[in-house]
């Protein structure tokens, strides 16, 4: 068993609070960093995720399927073999499930989910990476793509790049920092980014808004933004011209509430 080196805090001297949280030394606290990327934002508002649309959520918990656009993403294939899905159930409690892929054929999950907060490739064959795009969704699957997508692992990223996170039941989230960047390979046009919250009424409320032009906006919340349980935090973007690449990032401190 590996030896855990004691921190200087345990020796009675100072260590930054953030590092103590990351090391699991502050009971009931943990950090979450949410990163999103959309490589093709045009003139309609979209979520900062790999698809050109706003993220939708099911109205009730569903057994979702996991599928790939590549036949090599399968149990004995050269691509991704298993994927870990981290989501929330009907009561917004955290659920983690490992799914063995079957190429373009949908594999139905055991758990029923309201949200998919994150997913990543856990094991892979000789390619050491997913060979296609891996979808988590519902409905008819065609060439690995479901009728409705709730999250996606784009080829070669091996983890979701979706700028959205729903706070689990029993926790309060505090947003300490947010980042939004946008650029074009040719030309120069403004892109508007928003940090939104969505409660149980599904209304998107703007918590912060910025405009960048081939640049980055970095916001540090001196007094962290409080986000209650079961609320979604989401980044969106809209351009004044087509073909913008957009990234978002926000850092959360999750605090367990109650006994």
Tab-separated table of C-alpha atoms in Angstrom:
chain	number	residue	atom	x	y	z
A	1	UNK	CA	0.000	0.000	0.000
A	2	UNK	CA	1.377	3.427	-0.952
A	3	UNK	CA	2.424	5.784	1.813
A	4	UNK	CA	0.586	9.130	1.943
A	5	UNK	CA	2.971	11.950	2.732
A	6	UNK	CA	1.651	14.161	5.531
A	7	UNK	CA	0.988	17.751	4.520
A	8	UNK	CA	2.539	20.669	6.351
A	9	UNK	CA	-0.936	21.421	7.683
A	10	UNK	CA	-0.823	18.152	9.603
A	11	UNK	CA	2.467	19.330	11.055
A	12	UNK	CA	0.764	22.440	12.400
A	13	UNK	CA	1.895	24.959	9.798
A	14	UNK	CA	0.106	26.682	6.949
A	15	UNK	CA	-0.949	25.094	3.669
A	16	UNK	CA	-3.374	26.722	1.188
A	17	UNK	CA	-7.006	25.752	1.720
A	18	UNK	CA	-7.379	24.866	-1.984
A	19	UNK	CA	-4.560	22.322	-1.743
A	20	UNK	CA	-6.064	20.814	1.386
A	21	UNK	CA	-9.373	20.351	-0.465
A	22	UNK	CA	-7.625	18.743	-3.441
A	23	UNK	CA	-5.848	16.344	-1.087
A	24	UNK	CA	-9.145	15.340	0.553
A	25	UNK	CA	-8.189	16.780	3.939
A	26	UNK	CA	-11.276	19.006	4.385
A	27	UNK	CA	-14.280	16.861	5.269
A	28	UNK	CA	-17.361	17.460	3.125
A	29	UNK	CA	-15.475	19.578	0.558
A	30	UNK	CA	-14.246	18.759	-2.923
A	31	UNK	CA	-13.317	20.672	-6.046
A	32	UNK	CA	-14.702	20.223	-9.563
A	33	UNK	CA	-13.276	21.807	-12.717
A	34	UNK	CA	-15.648	21.891	-15.682
A	35	UNK	CA	-14.145	22.444	-19.139
A	36	UNK	CA	-16.077	22.939	-22.362
A	37	UNK	CA	-15.118	23.264	-26.009
A	38	UNK	CA	-17.099	23.965	-29.167
A	39	UNK	CA	-15.078	24.182	-32.354
A	40	UNK	CA	-17.826	25.671	-34.537
A	41	UNK	CA	-19.948	28.386	-32.939
A	42	UNK	CA	-21.990	30.393	-35.438
A	43	UNK	CA	-24.637	33.107	-34.987
A	44	UNK	CA	-27.133	31.098	-32.903
A	45	UNK	CA	-26.665	30.581	-29.174
A	46	UNK	CA	-25.275	27.136	-28.384
A	47	UNK	CA	-23.837	25.369	-25.370
A	48	UNK	CA	-20.070	25.152	-25.093
A	49	UNK	CA	-19.909	21.469	-26.003
A	50	UNK	CA	-19.011	19.565	-29.183
A	51	UNK	CA	-22.436	19.884	-30.852
A	52	UNK	CA	-24.031	22.928	-32.490
A	53	UNK	CA	-27.024	23.089	-30.174
A	54	UNK	CA	-28.155	23.885	-26.648
A	55	UNK	CA	-27.953	20.988	-24.203
A	56	UNK	CA	-31.295	19.402	-23.367
A	57	UNK	CA	-32.197	17.329	-20.330
A	58	UNK	CA	-34.740	14.518	-19.962
A	59	UNK	CA	-37.868	15.351	-17.971
A	60	UNK	CA	-37.482	12.087	-16.010
A	61	UNK	CA	-34.611	9.712	-15.331
A	62	UNK	CA	-33.924	7.422	-18.304
A	63	UNK	CA	-31.861	4.361	-19.074
A	64	UNK	CA	-29.482	5.872	-21.590
A	65	UNK	CA	-27.365	4.077	-24.152
A	66	UNK	CA	-23.665	4.377	-24.953
A	67	UNK	CA	-22.439	3.914	-28.527
A	68	UNK	CA	-19.565	4.901	-30.802
A	69	UNK	CA	-19.283	5.985	-34.399
A	70	UNK	CA	-16.418	3.464	-34.783
A	71	UNK	CA	-16.650	-0.322	-34.849
A	72	UNK	CA	-13.177	-0.393	-33.238
A	73	UNK	CA	-14.564	0.922	-29.943
A	74	UNK	CA	-15.551	-2.459	-28.549
A	75	UNK	CA	-14.636	-4.902	-25.797
A	76	UNK	CA	-11.712	-6.420	-27.720
A	77	UNK	CA	-11.128	-3.610	-30.212
A	78	UNK	CA	-8.159	-1.344	-30.848
A	79	UNK	CA	-10.097	1.724	-29.674
A	80	UNK	CA	-11.996	2.479	-26.472
A	81	UNK	CA	-13.180	-0.603	-24.597
A	82	UNK	CA	-14.888	0.731	-21.483
A	83	UNK	CA	-16.329	4.125	-20.574
A	84	UNK	CA	-17.104	5.446	-17.091
A	85	UNK	CA	-20.268	7.550	-16.911
A	86	UNK	CA	-20.779	9.884	-13.942
A	87	UNK	CA	-24.322	11.180	-13.606
A	88	UNK	CA	-27.263	11.912	-11.340
A	89	UNK	CA	-30.264	9.654	-10.722
A	90	UNK	CA	-33.940	10.554	-10.333
A	91	UNK	CA	-33.228	12.072	-6.898
A	92	UNK	CA	-30.119	13.940	-8.123
A	93	UNK	CA	-27.865	11.564	-6.227
A	94	UNK	CA	-24.506	10.738	-7.798
A	95	UNK	CA	-24.214	7.536	-9.836
A	96	UNK	CA	-21.129	6.067	-11.520
A	97	UNK	CA	-21.341	3.202	-14.002
A	98	UNK	CA	-18.751	1.487	-16.180
A	99	UNK	CA	-20.021	0.531	-19.647
A	100	UNK	CA	-18.349	-1.982	-21.977
A	101	UNK	CA	-18.650	-0.690	-25.536
A	102	UNK	CA	-19.995	-2.611	-28.530
A	103	UNK	CA	-18.916	-0.415	-31.426
A	104	UNK	CA	-21.794	1.287	-33.230
A	105	UNK	CA	-24.325	-0.890	-31.417
A	106	UNK	CA	-25.986	0.800	-28.452
A	107	UNK	CA	-25.295	-0.584	-24.970
A	108	UNK	CA	-28.056	0.196	-22.466
A	109	UNK	CA	-26.929	1.411	-19.070
A	110	UNK	CA	-28.194	-0.228	-15.876
A	111	UNK	CA	-28.773	3.067	-14.057
A	112	UNK	CA	-31.466	5.570	-14.984
A	113	UNK	CA	-30.105	9.110	-15.198
A	114	UNK	CA	-31.396	12.673	-15.210
A	115	UNK	CA	-27.971	14.158	-15.951
A	116	UNK	CA	-24.598	13.077	-17.291
A	117	UNK	CA	-22.040	15.346	-15.649
A	118	UNK	CA	-18.929	13.660	-17.012
A	119	UNK	CA	-17.765	10.576	-18.893
A	120	UNK	CA	-14.347	9.284	-19.858
A	121	UNK	CA	-12.593	6.391	-21.588
A	122	UNK	CA	-11.345	4.051	-18.855
A	123	UNK	CA	-9.680	1.309	-20.923
A	124	UNK	CA	-8.607	1.043	-24.557
A	125	UNK	CA	-6.882	-1.302	-26.980
A	126	UNK	CA	-3.634	-0.773	-28.878
A	127	UNK	CA	-4.758	2.643	-30.132
A	128	UNK	CA	-4.733	3.967	-26.545
A	129	UNK	CA	-7.718	6.136	-27.441
A	130	UNK	CA	-11.282	6.058	-28.633
A	131	UNK	CA	-11.456	5.449	-32.386
A	132	UNK	CA	-14.694	7.386	-32.871
A	133	UNK	CA	-17.088	9.789	-31.178
A	134	UNK	CA	-18.788	8.176	-28.177
A	135	UNK	CA	-22.393	9.191	-27.571
A	136	UNK	CA	-24.574	8.942	-24.458
A	137	UNK	CA	-28.232	9.350	-25.316
A	138	UNK	CA	-31.574	7.781	-26.100
A	139	UNK	CA	-33.655	6.785	-29.098
A	140	UNK	CA	-32.806	5.073	-32.353
A	141	UNK	CA	-29.063	4.742	-32.905
A	142	UNK	CA	-27.808	5.173	-36.475
A	143	UNK	CA	-24.124	4.460	-37.187
A	144	UNK	CA	-23.465	4.997	-33.473
A	145	UNK	CA	-25.377	8.285	-33.180
A	146	UNK	CA	-28.536	8.300	-31.008
A	147	UNK	CA	-31.640	10.317	-31.827
A	148	UNK	CA	-31.116	12.417	-28.681
A	149	UNK	CA	-27.682	13.160	-27.242
A	150	UNK	CA	-27.139	14.043	-23.584
A	151	UNK	CA	-23.341	14.021	-23.650
A	152	UNK	CA	-20.529	13.098	-26.007
A	153	UNK	CA	-16.857	12.184	-25.909
A	154	UNK	CA	-15.343	13.558	-29.103
A	155	UNK	CA	-12.726	11.513	-30.956
A	156	UNK	CA	-9.290	11.577	-29.333
A	157	UNK	CA	-10.360	13.681	-26.319
A	158	UNK	CA	-11.212	10.581	-24.243
A	159	UNK	CA	-13.287	12.654	-21.845
A	160	UNK	CA	-16.320	14.893	-22.236
A	161	UNK	CA	-15.657	18.540	-23.047
A	162	UNK	CA	-19.079	19.817	-22.037
A	163	UNK	CA	-19.355	23.134	-20.215
A	164	UNK	CA	-22.245	22.050	-18.008
A	165	UNK	CA	-22.524	20.618	-14.493
A	166	UNK	CA	-25.524	19.875	-12.267
A	167	UNK	CA	-24.999	20.158	-8.513
A	168	UNK	CA	-25.806	16.848	-6.767
A	169	UNK	CA	-28.460	16.577	-4.049
A	170	UNK	CA	-27.158	17.494	-0.621
A	171	UNK	CA	-24.433	19.820	-1.916
A	172	UNK	CA	-23.994	23.523	-2.520
A	173	UNK	CA	-21.544	24.651	-5.190
A	174	UNK	CA	-19.480	27.829	-5.054
A	175	UNK	CA	-18.061	29.163	-8.330
A	176	UNK	CA	-14.660	30.710	-7.637
A	177	UNK	CA	-13.443	31.334	-11.174
A	178	UNK	CA	-14.680	31.315	-14.763
A	179	UNK	CA	-12.893	31.575	-18.095
A	180	UNK	CA	-14.208	32.124	-21.613
A	181	UNK	CA	-12.162	32.344	-24.805
A	182	UNK	CA	-12.950	32.535	-28.504
A	183	UNK	CA	-11.087	32.905	-31.764
A	184	UNK	CA	-11.258	32.471	-35.517
A	185	UNK	CA	-8.628	31.068	-37.861
A	186	UNK	CA	-9.310	33.974	-40.225
A	187	UNK	CA	-11.047	37.278	-39.541
A	188	UNK	CA	-11.947	38.937	-36.293
A	189	UNK	CA	-15.463	39.160	-34.878
A	190	UNK	CA	-16.892	39.384	-31.344
A	191	UNK	CA	-18.277	36.342	-29.553
A	192	UNK	CA	-20.556	36.630	-26.550
A	193	UNK	CA	-20.228	34.118	-23.722
A	194	UNK	CA	-22.597	33.545	-20.842
A	195	UNK	CA	-22.426	31.653	-17.575
A	196	UNK	CA	-25.960	30.467	-16.859
A	197	UNK	CA	-27.781	28.690	-14.063
A	198	UNK	CA	-30.797	26.428	-14.638
A	199	UNK	CA	-32.978	25.415	-11.706
A	200	UNK	CA	-35.787	22.881	-11.531
A	201	UNK	CA	-38.006	25.263	-13.521
A	202	UNK	CA	-35.486	24.914	-16.402
A	203	UNK	CA	-35.194	28.703	-16.846
A	204	UNK	CA	-31.733	29.782	-18.034
A	205	UNK	CA	-30.646	32.727	-15.875
A	206	UNK	CA	-27.538	34.699	-16.772
A	207	UNK	CA	-25.040	34.829	-13.916
A	208	UNK	CA	-22.250	36.448	-15.962
A	209	UNK	CA	-21.802	37.660	-19.534
A	210	UNK	CA	-18.738	38.713	-21.520
A	211	UNK	CA	-17.707	39.535	-25.074
A	212	UNK	CA	-14.315	38.599	-26.499
A	213	UNK	CA	-12.654	39.023	-29.876
A	214	UNK	CA	-9.827	36.558	-30.477
A	215	UNK	CA	-9.083	36.786	-26.783
A	216	UNK	CA	-9.898	35.409	-23.338
A	217	UNK	CA	-11.915	36.698	-20.380
A	218	UNK	CA	-10.888	35.427	-16.943
A	219	UNK	CA	-13.215	36.161	-14.038
A	220	UNK	CA	-12.274	35.560	-10.409
A	221	UNK	CA	-15.254	35.802	-8.071
A	222	UNK	CA	-13.872	37.447	-4.927
A	223	UNK	CA	-17.114	36.428	-3.269
A	224	UNK	CA	-17.882	33.023	-4.841
A	225	UNK	CA	-21.169	32.569	-6.670
A	226	UNK	CA	-23.438	30.233	-4.678
A	227	UNK	CA	-25.346	27.583	-6.656
A	228	UNK	CA	-27.849	25.400	-4.826
A	229	UNK	CA	-28.388	21.661	-5.133
A	230	UNK	CA	-30.038	20.288	-8.296
A	231	UNK	CA	-29.129	23.463	-10.199
A	232	UNK	CA	-27.185	23.315	-13.462
A	233	UNK	CA	-24.291	25.636	-14.273
A	234	UNK	CA	-23.759	26.008	-18.011
A	235	UNK	CA	-21.645	28.009	-20.469
A	236	UNK	CA	-23.107	29.176	-23.780
A	237	UNK	CA	-21.798	31.177	-26.730
A	238	UNK	CA	-23.045	33.064	-29.777
A	239	UNK	CA	-20.995	34.721	-32.513
A	240	UNK	CA	-21.544	37.765	-34.705
A	241	UNK	CA	-20.088	35.695	-37.549
A	242	UNK	CA	-19.657	31.985	-38.257
A	243	UNK	CA	-16.818	29.559	-37.542
A	244	UNK	CA	-15.677	30.480	-34.040
A	245	UNK	CA	-13.761	28.141	-31.734
A	246	UNK	CA	-14.872	28.614	-28.131
A	247	UNK	CA	-13.603	27.296	-24.802
A	248	UNK	CA	-15.038	27.667	-21.312
A	249	UNK	CA	-13.893	26.678	-17.855
A	250	UNK	CA	-15.320	27.142	-14.385
A	251	UNK	CA	-14.032	25.966	-11.023
A	252	UNK	CA	-16.438	24.823	-8.300
A	253	UNK	CA	-16.100	24.064	-4.640
A	254	UNK	CA	-18.707	21.474	-3.605
A	255	UNK	CA	-19.711	21.627	0.056
A	256	UNK	CA	-21.742	18.832	1.641
A	257	UNK	CA	-24.769	20.178	3.505
A	258	UNK	CA	-26.339	18.798	6.667
A	259	UNK	CA	-25.159	15.937	8.888
